[in-house]
Coordinates of C-alpha atoms and ligand atoms in Angstrom, one line a residue:
M212 CA -58.5 -52.7 -6.4
M213 CA -61.9 -52.1 -8.0
G214 CA -63.8 -49.3 -6.4
S215 CA -60.9 -48.2 -4.2
D216 CA -60.2 -45.1 -6.1
K217 CA -63.8 -44.0 -5.5
M218 CA -63.6 -44.8 -1.9
L219 CA -60.4 -43.0 -1.5
Q220 CA -61.8 -39.9 -3.2
R221 CA -64.7 -40.0 -0.8
I222 CA -62.4 -40.2 2.2
E223 CA -60.3 -37.4 0.8
K224 CA -63.2 -35.2 0.3
S225 CA -64.5 -35.8 3.8
F226 CA -61.1 -34.7 5.2
A227 CA -60.7 -31.6 3.0
L228 CA -61.1 -28.2 4.7
S229 CA -61.8 -25.5 2.2
L230 CA -61.2 -21.8 2.7
N231 CA -65.0 -21.4 3.2
D232 CA -64.9 -24.2 5.9
M233 CA -62.2 -22.3 7.7
R234 CA -64.1 -19.1 7.5
K235 CA -67.1 -20.9 9.0
I236 CA -64.9 -22.2 11.8
I237 CA -63.7 -18.7 12.5
K238 CA -67.2 -17.3 12.7
D239 CA -68.4 -20.1 15.0
F240 CA -65.3 -19.7 17.1
H241 CA -66.0 -16.0 17.6
A242 CA -69.6 -16.8 18.7
E243 CA -68.4 -19.5 21.1
M244 CA -65.7 -17.2 22.5
R245 CA -68.3 -14.5 23.1
N246 CA -70.7 -16.9 24.8
G247 CA -68.0 -18.4 26.9
L248 CA -66.9 -14.9 28.1
L249 CA -70.5 -14.2 29.1
R250 CA -70.7 -17.5 30.9
Q251 CA -73.4 -18.6 28.5
K252 CA -73.6 -22.0 26.9
S253 CA -70.5 -22.6 24.9
S254 CA -68.0 -25.3 24.1
L255 CA -65.3 -22.8 25.0
K256 CA -64.7 -22.2 28.7
M257 CA -62.8 -18.9 28.3
I258 CA -61.1 -19.1 31.7
P259 CA -59.7 -15.9 33.2
T260 CA -56.1 -16.6 34.5
Y261 CA -55.6 -13.5 36.7
V262 CA -52.4 -12.6 34.8
N263 CA -51.3 -10.3 32.1
I264 CA -48.3 -10.4 29.7
P265 CA -45.1 -10.0 31.9
A266 CA -43.3 -6.6 31.9
G267 CA -39.9 -8.3 31.2
N268 CA -38.2 -6.9 34.3
E269 CA -39.1 -9.9 36.6
K270 CA -36.2 -11.2 38.5
G271 CA -35.2 -14.0 41.0
R272 CA -34.8 -17.7 41.4
F273 CA -37.7 -19.9 40.8
I274 CA -38.9 -23.5 40.4
A275 CA -41.3 -24.5 37.8
L276 CA -43.3 -27.7 37.5
D277 CA -44.8 -28.9 34.2
L278 CA -47.5 -31.5 34.7
G279 CA -50.0 -32.4 32.0
G280 CA -48.5 -34.4 29.2
T281 CA -46.3 -37.3 28.5
N282 CA -43.7 -36.4 31.1
F283 CA -43.5 -34.5 34.4
R284 CA -40.8 -31.9 34.4
I285 CA -39.1 -29.8 37.0
L286 CA -37.1 -26.7 36.2
K287 CA -35.0 -24.4 38.4
L288 CA -34.1 -21.2 36.8
E289 CA -33.0 -17.6 37.3
L290 CA -34.8 -14.7 35.7
M291 CA -32.3 -11.9 35.1
G292 CA -34.8 -9.2 34.1
K293 CA -34.7 -7.5 30.7
G294 CA -36.3 -10.6 29.3
K295 CA -33.3 -12.7 29.9
I296 CA -33.1 -16.1 31.5
G297 CA -29.9 -17.1 33.3
D298 CA -29.0 -20.4 34.9
L299 CA -31.5 -23.2 34.0
K300 CA -31.6 -26.8 35.3
A301 CA -34.3 -29.2 34.1
R302 CA -35.2 -32.8 34.9
K303 CA -37.8 -35.1 33.3
F304 CA -39.7 -37.8 35.1
V305 CA -41.7 -40.4 33.3
L306 CA -45.3 -40.7 34.4
D307 CA -46.6 -44.3 34.9
K308 CA -50.0 -45.5 34.1
K309 CA -50.6 -45.9 37.8
H310 CA -50.0 -42.1 38.3
I311 CA -52.2 -41.1 35.4
T312 CA -55.2 -43.4 35.9
G313 CA -54.9 -44.5 39.6
K314 CA -55.7 -42.6 42.7
G315 CA -55.2 -38.9 42.6
K316 CA -53.1 -39.2 45.7
N317 CA -50.6 -41.4 43.8
L318 CA -50.2 -38.7 41.2
F319 CA -49.5 -35.9 43.7
D320 CA -47.4 -38.0 46.0
F321 CA -45.3 -38.9 43.0
V322 CA -44.9 -35.3 42.0
A323 CA -43.8 -34.4 45.6
R324 CA -41.3 -37.3 45.6
C325 CA -39.8 -36.1 42.3
I326 CA -39.4 -32.6 43.8
K327 CA -37.6 -34.1 46.7
V328 CA -35.2 -36.0 44.4
F329 CA -34.7 -32.8 42.4
M330 CA -33.9 -30.7 45.5
K331 CA -31.4 -33.3 46.7
K332 CA -29.7 -33.5 43.3
E333 CA -29.5 -29.7 43.1
K334 CA -28.4 -29.5 46.7
M335 CA -31.2 -27.1 47.5
S336 CA -31.9 -26.3 51.2
Y337 CA -35.1 -26.9 53.0
D338 CA -35.0 -23.5 54.5
E339 CA -34.6 -21.0 51.7
K340 CA -38.0 -19.8 50.6
M341 CA -38.6 -20.7 47.0
P342 CA -41.7 -19.8 45.0
I343 CA -43.0 -22.3 42.4
G344 CA -44.9 -21.8 39.2
F345 CA -47.1 -24.8 38.7
T346 CA -48.0 -25.6 35.1
F347 CA -51.0 -27.9 35.2
S348 CA -52.3 -28.3 31.6
F349 CA -55.9 -29.4 32.1
P350 CA -59.1 -27.4 32.2
V351 CA -59.0 -25.7 35.6
E352 CA -61.4 -23.1 36.8
Q353 CA -59.1 -20.6 38.4
T354 CA -60.3 -18.8 41.5
G355 CA -57.1 -16.8 41.9
I356 CA -53.5 -16.7 40.6
A357 CA -52.6 -19.7 42.8
S358 CA -55.8 -21.6 43.2
G359 CA -58.2 -23.5 41.0
H360 CA -60.2 -26.6 40.7
L361 CA -60.0 -29.2 38.0
L362 CA -63.1 -29.2 35.7
R363 CA -62.3 -32.4 33.9
W364 CA -59.4 -34.6 32.8
T365 CA -58.2 -34.7 29.2
K366 CA -55.5 -36.4 27.2
G367 CA -56.1 -39.8 28.7
F368 CA -55.7 -38.8 32.4
S369 CA -58.3 -40.1 34.8
A370 CA -56.7 -40.0 38.3
R371 CA -59.5 -40.5 40.8
G372 CA -60.7 -37.9 43.3
V373 CA -59.1 -34.9 41.7
I374 CA -62.0 -33.4 39.6
G375 CA -63.6 -30.5 41.6
M376 CA -60.6 -30.2 43.9
D377 CA -58.1 -27.4 44.2
V378 CA -55.0 -28.8 42.6
V379 CA -52.6 -26.4 44.4
K380 CA -53.9 -27.7 47.8
L381 CA -53.4 -31.3 46.6
L382 CA -49.9 -30.5 45.6
E383 CA -49.1 -28.6 48.9
K384 CA -50.5 -31.4 50.9
A385 CA -48.3 -33.9 49.1
L386 CA -45.2 -31.6 49.6
D387 CA -46.1 -31.5 53.3
G388 CA -46.2 -35.2 53.4
E389 CA -42.6 -35.2 52.2
G390 CA -41.5 -32.7 54.8
I391 CA -41.0 -29.9 52.2
S392 CA -42.3 -26.7 53.6
N393 CA -40.2 -24.0 52.1
I394 CA -41.7 -24.4 48.6
K395 CA -44.9 -22.5 48.0
V396 CA -47.0 -22.5 44.9
S397 CA -47.3 -18.9 43.9
A398 CA -48.8 -19.4 40.5
L399 CA -51.0 -22.0 38.9
V400 CA -50.6 -21.8 35.2
N401 CA -51.9 -23.5 32.1
D402 CA -49.3 -24.5 29.6
T403 CA -50.6 -22.1 26.9
V404 CA -50.3 -19.3 29.5
G405 CA -46.8 -20.4 30.3
T406 CA -46.0 -20.3 26.7
I407 CA -47.4 -16.8 26.1
A408 CA -45.6 -15.6 29.2
A409 CA -42.3 -17.1 28.2
R410 CA -42.4 -15.3 24.9
G411 CA -44.0 -12.2 26.3
Y412 CA -41.2 -11.9 28.9
E413 CA -38.9 -10.9 26.0
N414 CA -41.4 -9.4 23.6
R415 CA -44.6 -7.6 24.6
N416 CA -46.1 -8.0 21.2
C417 CA -46.8 -11.6 22.0
D418 CA -50.6 -11.9 22.6
V419 CA -51.4 -15.5 21.7
G420 CA -50.1 -18.7 23.2
V421 CA -50.7 -22.1 21.5
I422 CA -49.9 -25.7 22.3
I423 CA -50.0 -28.4 19.7
G424 CA -48.5 -31.5 21.4
T425 CA -50.2 -34.4 23.1
G426 CA -53.2 -32.1 23.4
T427 CA -54.0 -28.7 21.9
N428 CA -55.2 -25.4 23.4
G429 CA -54.8 -21.6 23.1
C430 CA -54.8 -18.5 25.1
Y431 CA -54.8 -14.7 24.3
V432 CA -55.1 -11.3 25.9
E433 CA -58.5 -9.7 26.5
N434 CA -58.8 -6.5 28.6
Q435 CA -55.3 -6.8 30.1
M436 CA -55.8 -10.4 31.2
I437 CA -54.8 -13.7 29.6
I438 CA -57.8 -15.9 28.9
N439 CA -57.3 -19.6 28.7
I440 CA -59.7 -20.6 25.9
E441 CA -59.6 -24.4 26.4
W442 CA -60.1 -24.6 22.6
G443 CA -59.6 -28.4 22.5
N444 CA -63.2 -28.6 23.4
F445 CA -64.5 -26.6 20.5
N446 CA -67.2 -28.7 18.8
K447 CA -68.6 -26.8 15.8
L448 CA -66.7 -28.9 13.4
K449 CA -67.6 -31.2 10.5
R450 CA -66.7 -34.7 11.5
T451 CA -66.1 -37.9 9.6
S452 CA -67.2 -41.3 10.6
Y453 CA -63.6 -42.0 11.8
D454 CA -63.8 -39.0 14.1
M455 CA -67.0 -40.3 15.5
Q456 CA -65.6 -43.7 16.0
L457 CA -62.5 -42.4 17.8
D458 CA -64.6 -40.3 20.0
K459 CA -67.0 -43.2 20.8
E460 CA -64.1 -45.4 21.9
S461 CA -62.4 -42.7 23.9
D462 CA -62.6 -42.3 27.7
N463 CA -63.9 -38.7 27.4
R464 CA -66.6 -39.3 24.9
G465 CA -68.3 -36.2 23.6
S466 CA -65.7 -33.7 24.8
Q467 CA -62.5 -32.3 23.4
I468 CA -63.8 -32.7 19.8
L469 CA -61.3 -30.2 18.2
E470 CA -58.4 -31.8 20.2
K471 CA -59.4 -35.2 18.9
M472 CA -59.1 -33.9 15.3
V473 CA -55.9 -31.9 15.8
S474 CA -53.5 -33.2 18.5
G475 CA -50.7 -35.7 18.7
M476 CA -52.5 -38.0 21.0
Y477 CA -55.1 -38.7 18.3
L478 CA -53.8 -38.1 14.7
G479 CA -52.1 -41.5 14.4
E480 CA -55.3 -43.2 15.6
I481 CA -57.5 -41.4 13.1
S482 CA -55.1 -42.6 10.3
R483 CA -55.1 -46.1 11.7
L484 CA -58.9 -46.2 11.7
I485 CA -59.0 -45.1 8.1
L486 CA -56.5 -47.8 7.1
E487 CA -58.3 -50.4 9.2
D488 CA -61.5 -49.5 7.3
L489 CA -59.8 -49.9 4.0
V490 CA -58.4 -53.3 5.1
R491 CA -61.9 -54.4 6.2
K492 CA -63.2 -53.4 2.8
K493 CA -60.4 -55.4 1.2
T494 CA -58.8 -52.5 -0.7
L495 CA -55.6 -52.5 1.3
F496 CA -52.9 -55.0 2.3
R497 CA -54.5 -57.9 0.6
K498 CA -51.2 -59.8 0.4
S499 CA -50.6 -59.6 4.1
P500 CA -53.5 -59.2 6.4
P501 CA -52.5 -56.8 9.2
S502 CA -51.6 -58.5 12.4
I503 CA -52.8 -58.1 16.0
I504 CA -50.4 -55.2 16.4
F505 CA -52.0 -53.1 13.7
A506 CA -55.4 -53.9 15.1
K507 CA -54.4 -52.6 18.5
K508 CA -55.8 -49.1 19.2
Y509 CA -53.3 -46.3 19.1
S510 CA -50.6 -48.6 17.7
L511 CA -50.0 -46.1 14.9
K512 CA -48.3 -43.3 16.7
T513 CA -48.4 -39.7 15.4
E514 CA -44.6 -39.8 15.4
Y515 CA -44.9 -42.5 12.7
M516 CA -46.9 -40.1 10.5
S517 CA -44.0 -37.7 10.6
I518 CA -41.7 -40.5 9.4
I519 CA -44.1 -41.6 6.7
E520 CA -44.9 -38.1 5.5
S521 CA -41.2 -37.2 5.2
D522 CA -40.3 -40.5 3.4
S523 CA -39.1 -39.5 0.0
S524 CA -37.2 -42.6 -0.8
P525 CA -38.4 -44.1 -4.2
N526 CA -39.6 -47.3 -2.6
L527 CA -41.0 -45.6 0.5
S528 CA -38.7 -47.9 2.4
R529 CA -39.0 -46.1 5.8
T530 CA -42.8 -46.4 5.5
N531 CA -42.3 -50.1 4.7
M532 CA -40.2 -50.5 7.9
L533 CA -42.9 -48.9 10.0
L534 CA -45.6 -51.0 8.4
R535 CA -43.6 -54.1 9.2
R536 CA -43.3 -52.9 12.8
L537 CA -47.1 -52.7 12.9
G538 CA -47.2 -56.3 11.6
I539 CA -47.9 -55.7 8.0
S540 CA -45.1 -57.8 6.5
K541 CA -45.9 -57.3 2.9
S542 CA -47.1 -54.2 1.2
S543 CA -46.9 -52.9 -2.4
L544 CA -45.5 -49.5 -3.3
E545 CA -49.0 -48.5 -4.3
E546 CA -50.3 -49.4 -0.9
R547 CA -47.5 -47.5 0.8
K548 CA -48.3 -44.5 -1.3
L549 CA -51.8 -44.7 -0.2
V550 CA -50.7 -44.9 3.5
K551 CA -48.6 -41.8 3.0
K552 CA -51.5 -40.0 1.3
I553 CA -53.9 -40.8 4.1
C554 CA -51.5 -39.6 6.8
G555 CA -51.1 -36.4 4.8
M556 CA -54.8 -35.9 4.6
V557 CA -55.2 -36.3 8.4
S558 CA -52.3 -34.0 9.4
R559 CA -53.3 -31.4 6.8
R560 CA -56.8 -31.2 8.1
A561 CA -55.4 -30.8 11.6
S562 CA -53.1 -28.0 10.6
R563 CA -55.9 -26.2 8.8
I564 CA -58.2 -26.4 11.9
S565 CA -55.4 -25.1 14.0
A566 CA -54.9 -22.2 11.5
A567 CA -58.6 -21.4 11.7
A568 CA -58.5 -21.4 15.5
I569 CA -55.4 -19.1 15.5
A570 CA -57.0 -16.8 12.9
A571 CA -60.2 -16.6 15.1
V572 CA -58.2 -15.7 18.2
V573 CA -56.2 -13.0 16.5
T574 CA -59.2 -11.4 14.8
K575 CA -61.1 -11.5 18.1
M576 CA -58.5 -9.0 19.4
D577 CA -57.9 -7.1 16.1
S578 CA -60.5 -7.8 13.5
N579 CA -58.6 -6.1 10.6
L580 CA -55.1 -7.0 11.7
Y581 CA -54.0 -3.4 12.2
R582 CA -51.2 -4.5 14.6
K583 CA -48.5 -7.1 14.7
H584 CA -49.2 -10.3 16.7
I585 CA -46.7 -12.8 17.9
V586 CA -48.1 -16.2 18.4
A587 CA -46.0 -18.2 20.8
I588 CA -46.4 -21.9 20.0
D589 CA -45.1 -25.0 21.6
G590 CA -45.6 -28.8 21.3
S591 CA -43.8 -31.6 19.6
L592 CA -46.4 -32.2 16.9
Y593 CA -46.0 -28.6 15.7
E594 CA -42.3 -28.7 16.1
K595 CA -41.4 -32.0 14.6
H596 CA -44.0 -32.9 12.0
P597 CA -42.5 -32.2 8.6
H598 CA -45.5 -30.2 7.2
F599 CA -47.6 -29.0 10.1
S600 CA -46.2 -25.5 10.6
K601 CA -45.9 -25.0 6.9
N602 CA -49.5 -26.0 6.4
I603 CA -50.7 -23.6 9.1
K604 CA -48.8 -20.8 7.5
S605 CA -50.2 -21.4 4.1
A606 CA -53.7 -21.7 5.5
L607 CA -53.3 -18.4 7.3
R608 CA -52.1 -16.9 4.0
E609 CA -55.3 -18.2 2.3
I610 CA -57.3 -16.5 5.1
F611 CA -55.5 -13.2 5.4
G612 CA -53.7 -12.7 2.1
R613 CA -50.8 -10.3 2.4
K614 CA -51.8 -9.3 5.9
T615 CA -50.5 -12.7 7.1
N616 CA -47.2 -11.1 7.7
R617 CA -48.7 -9.3 10.7
I618 CA -48.9 -12.7 12.4
D619 CA -45.6 -14.0 13.5
M620 CA -45.6 -17.7 14.6
M621 CA -42.7 -18.3 17.0
L622 CA -41.8 -21.7 18.3
T623 CA -41.4 -21.2 22.0
K624 CA -39.9 -24.4 23.4
D625 CA -40.2 -25.2 27.1
G626 CA -42.5 -22.2 27.3
S627 CA -44.7 -24.0 29.8
G628 CA -41.8 -24.3 32.3
K629 CA -40.1 -20.9 31.8
G630 CA -43.4 -19.1 31.6
A631 CA -44.6 -20.6 34.8
A632 CA -41.5 -19.2 36.5
V633 CA -42.1 -15.8 35.0
I634 CA -45.6 -15.8 36.3
A635 CA -44.5 -16.9 39.7
A636 CA -42.1 -13.9 39.6
I637 CA -45.0 -11.5 38.7
T638 CA -46.9 -12.8 41.7
A639 CA -43.9 -12.6 44.1
K640 CA -43.4 -9.0 43.0
V641 CA -47.0 -8.1 43.5
E642 CA -46.8 -9.6 47.0
E643 CA -43.6 -7.7 47.8
D644 CA -45.1 -4.4 46.6
A645 CA -48.2 -5.0 48.7
A646 CA -46.0 -5.7 51.8
E647 CA -44.1 -2.4 51.4
Ligands
ADP209 P1 -46.8 -32.6 26.0 O1 -47.8 -32.1 25.1 O2 -47.1 -34.0 26.5 O3 -46.4 -31.7 27.0 P2 -45.0 -32.6 23.7 O4 -45.3 -31.2 23.3 O5 -43.6 -33.1 23.6 O6 -45.4 -32.9 25.2 O7 -46.0 -33.5 22.8 C1 -45.8 -34.9 22.8 C2 -46.7 -35.5 21.8 O8 -46.4 -34.9 20.5 C3 -46.6 -36.9 21.6 O9 -47.6 -37.6 22.4 C4 -46.9 -37.2 20.2 O10 -48.3 -37.4 20.0 C5 -46.5 -35.9 19.5 N1 -45.2 -36.1 18.8 C6 -44.0 -36.2 19.4 N2 -43.0 -36.3 18.5 C7 -43.6 -36.2 17.3 C8 -43.1 -36.3 16.0 N3 -41.8 -36.4 15.7 N4 -44.0 -36.1 15.0 C9 -45.3 -35.9 15.3 N5 -45.8 -35.9 16.5 C10 -45.0 -36.0 17.5
MG210 MG1 -46.1 -29.7 27.2

């Protein structure tokens, strides 16, 4: 293994993110946020959402749709007021490749058909008026609370004929096609905004919403309005050759740079690219050259990193099992330790970039942390990875010292669904008030 120590050291160094690096990110983030708000050149879109944090007294029965990740979900729920949610029914539908990358019409027709199935199952009538909150987690330039056009696809979506279109109109057209006319989209919501609203419904100190799942993004409150930052596209970051390679081979080259270093869709692939490089340089898996499976892009899932990084068995036997599944039949303990180390480097950097982004957003609102801030956060990577949330916390502590306790990170599961209903309720209420 001559030279491999040196090589590893070099890789380690290139993935390290010091306190100074994080401070630099925060500074650049602030500059990009300001430029974005002023509609000047910026990697951050800073999209106004036309909604504020809920009051907590919203009531009624609503449907919420959650489209924009691995699954499509439908929820039916009752808001009881006082920040309480009553009866909740949810159903998940798996999105096929043909919905994600085919014709846009396929995608929206599928969504409408799922809604029909759901309505039947829940014995819902076709007469009762029912507002929906539509969570659509892609960069959308909103033109109002219930309208907005898609700016670009992210997270591997590429359905044709949707960019530039009003996604609410596309959905309503598809619902029409299924003969559903009692359901009206009353709010178009980003998943970060759903998450902030779901937490905000019960606690008005919540002023940041974050997603760390398939993709990553954040939102916050500025002048009484929630701003969708679209932070996945932030690009003032020091990248390694592996990041460049991943970007080059992606279908949205040059965009979503931060997302490609942080989110669940990509972390496994970064790790795989490093390991592949080490194999090529003959420092890894010399006893068993990795098979076709390992060579396949995105074969190392971010879920596997969680398993590897929490493997504390003396022989790293769970890691061994996963490596076998990837077609590496024989590995030494040393090699498995190296794999674990590399996964740790990649996830640690991701959590520190996330921490810097969160710190930037909080200090944009309150530069000296005079107040308490609740950060509502959702996404499976944050929730399930063994060290991600811990690493964010300790990075925040490095940045803020004792003042870190003014930032309360709260896992807000299903926020994108519940929050969309809350926002639909706000809109319904505004409409009612206007009609009086
Ligand atoms: P979405 O972002 O699609 O709405 P999730 O928040 O559930 O949905 O995120 C799903 C993504 O999170 C997966 O694509 C995967 O990359 C990542 N993920 C899921 N489970 C784990 C896990 N146990 N450890 C690490 N990452 C995970
Ligand atoms: Mg989601």
